[in-house]
Amino acid sequence: MSTVNTTNDTNPSGNNNTVTDWNKWSEALPSSTKINQKHQEQLFQAFKGDITADDCKKKLSDYQETMFLYKETFGKRLNIFHHVQHIGGTVYDSTIHTGFIQGTTKEEATPMTPDTATLYEVSTATAVGVPTITSILNATTTAEVETLANGATTTYHPRNFIPITPFLCQDVSD
């Protein structure tokens, strides 16, 4: 990836600075502030494991300002993807092709074509208990994160990916 050009037409903050990686681009978006302030739970619920594969595909196309964490189907590596695009599905090309950008820095950002059956599939996993958003946000060290207890009534039905709240993008990508 070369530097991300951020003229007034494309820079979400409206200035003429150049953003050197996707994390900084994400931080500059107006949606970043909105999600960080009060819409984190809605972001996670938008991609919960029981929405249909078609709904998931549409939402991934709609959420262009969101980065996602996923486990690659090969190996055990976690990675970040963003800017999902679908092409095809027309009378002359009925196959729908999916692509996204994987990675956040100019050294690692790569266009990829994911295994869509795995990416969009409806999760058969049972909803699991998770720590409350308050306890997650109160954790300030790695040790505190590792010892977070599940909330009594807080559950999450996982997919093969999760959205990353904007304030965590840099830390997750590091």
XYZ file of C-alpha atoms in Angstrom:
174
model
C 0.000 0.000 0.000
C 1.307 3.408 -0.775
C 0.365 6.269 1.473
C -3.337 6.872 1.678
C -4.068 10.142 -0.095
C -6.277 12.278 2.078
C -7.259 15.343 0.138
C -10.471 17.121 1.096
C -12.409 14.677 -1.100
C -11.113 11.541 0.593
C -9.737 12.508 3.983
C -12.419 11.866 6.565
C -11.111 14.674 8.777
C -11.298 17.155 5.872
C -7.692 18.300 5.917
C -4.981 17.814 3.301
C -2.700 15.601 5.365
C -1.462 12.254 4.125
C -2.310 9.272 6.277
C 0.399 6.614 6.206
C -1.614 3.592 7.303
C -5.182 2.348 7.615
C -5.197 2.686 11.427
C -4.661 6.436 11.203
C -7.311 6.641 8.485
C -9.767 4.804 10.745
C -9.004 7.113 13.686
C -9.793 10.182 11.555
C -13.291 9.026 10.568
C -16.346 10.664 12.133
C -17.783 7.165 12.689
C -14.780 6.342 14.866
C -15.786 8.909 17.465
C -19.445 7.820 17.362
C -18.622 4.135 17.820
C -16.051 4.780 20.545
C -18.448 6.981 22.508
C -21.650 4.966 22.506
C -22.110 2.401 19.738
C -19.663 -0.400 20.518
C -22.286 -2.948 21.502
C -24.385 -2.191 18.396
C -21.285 -2.742 16.257
C -20.761 -6.209 17.751
C -24.452 -7.085 17.526
C -24.529 -6.129 13.831
C -22.317 -9.157 13.065
C -23.544 -11.690 15.613
C -23.364 -15.318 14.581
C -27.029 -15.950 13.912
C -27.638 -13.439 11.096
C -27.933 -15.044 7.671
C -24.960 -15.354 5.342
C -26.639 -12.921 2.898
C -27.206 -10.349 5.655
C -23.611 -10.772 6.775
C -22.343 -10.215 3.222
C -24.423 -7.058 2.832
C -23.356 -5.659 6.199
C -19.680 -6.249 5.420
C -20.132 -4.220 2.235
C -21.989 -1.478 4.127
C -19.456 -1.153 6.967
C -16.599 0.290 4.896
C -15.293 2.297 7.864
C -14.863 -0.769 10.089
C -11.946 -3.157 10.526
C -12.453 -6.799 11.463
C -10.324 -9.406 13.220
C -10.449 -12.952 11.868
C -8.589 -16.235 12.010
C -7.210 -17.306 8.667
C -8.444 -20.693 7.481
C -4.869 -21.854 7.070
C -2.539 -21.768 10.055
C -3.410 -20.171 13.359
C -2.710 -16.552 12.549
C -5.125 -13.758 13.433
C -5.364 -10.948 10.946
C -7.259 -7.752 10.212
C -9.374 -7.111 7.130
C -11.366 -4.121 5.903
C -13.006 -2.611 2.810
C -14.911 -5.707 1.667
C -16.032 -5.505 -1.956
C -18.277 -7.801 -4.006
C -18.254 -7.917 -7.799
C -20.168 -10.062 -10.237
C -23.645 -11.437 -9.747
C -24.754 -10.042 -13.097
C -26.409 -11.699 -16.083
C -23.047 -12.005 -17.816
C -21.029 -12.979 -14.701
C -23.284 -14.790 -12.254
C -20.474 -15.696 -9.876
C -20.029 -13.220 -7.033
C -16.398 -12.573 -6.196
C -15.353 -11.130 -2.846
C -12.207 -9.267 -1.944
C -10.870 -7.202 0.919
C -7.729 -5.507 2.122
C -5.847 -7.537 4.702
C -3.499 -5.682 7.043
C -3.187 -2.074 8.122
C 0.322 -0.826 7.356
C 1.733 -0.043 3.935
C 4.228 -2.889 4.314
C 1.590 -5.524 4.983
C -1.679 -4.349 3.372
C -2.588 -6.833 0.655
C -5.701 -7.406 -1.453
C -7.105 -10.853 -0.656
C -9.908 -13.106 -1.810
C -11.294 -14.827 1.286
C -12.919 -18.208 1.684
C -16.439 -16.752 1.672
C -18.109 -19.985 2.801
C -16.109 -19.768 6.024
C -16.322 -16.000 6.340
C -20.114 -15.711 5.935
C -21.324 -18.999 7.370
C -23.887 -18.899 10.132
C -22.190 -19.941 13.317
C -23.318 -23.213 14.856
C -21.479 -22.395 18.062
C -23.502 -21.715 21.166
C -23.543 -18.189 22.522
C -20.839 -17.937 25.160
C -20.461 -15.808 28.252
C -18.124 -12.850 27.820
C -16.846 -10.088 30.087
C -19.020 -6.996 30.273
C -18.031 -3.984 28.175
C -17.434 -2.040 31.391
C -14.939 -4.572 32.718
C -13.176 -4.717 29.348
C -12.860 -0.938 29.196
C -11.623 -0.771 32.806
C -8.755 -3.192 32.095
C -5.497 -1.264 31.689
C -2.887 -4.034 31.612
C -2.433 -7.321 29.797
C -2.709 -9.169 33.109
C -6.090 -7.559 33.801
C -7.345 -8.523 30.339
C -6.167 -12.123 30.816
C -8.080 -12.431 34.097
C -11.384 -10.846 33.027
C -14.384 -12.779 34.341
C -17.443 -13.446 32.222
C -20.478 -11.311 32.955
C -23.452 -13.161 34.432
C -25.839 -12.085 31.650
C -23.497 -10.965 28.873
C -23.187 -13.398 25.961
C -21.876 -13.252 22.429
C -22.737 -15.559 19.550
C -19.472 -15.598 17.588
C -18.853 -15.565 13.841
C -15.552 -16.309 12.165
C -14.649 -12.640 12.569
C -15.403 -9.784 14.928
C -15.520 -6.033 14.333
C -12.778 -4.006 15.985
C -13.820 -0.827 17.738
C -11.818 2.084 16.280
C -9.917 2.940 19.476
C -8.475 -0.597 19.515
C -7.364 -0.828 15.865
C -3.785 0.306 16.466
C -3.292 -1.942 19.499
C -4.810 -4.985 17.802
C -2.762 -4.521 14.638
C 0.463 -4.177 16.668
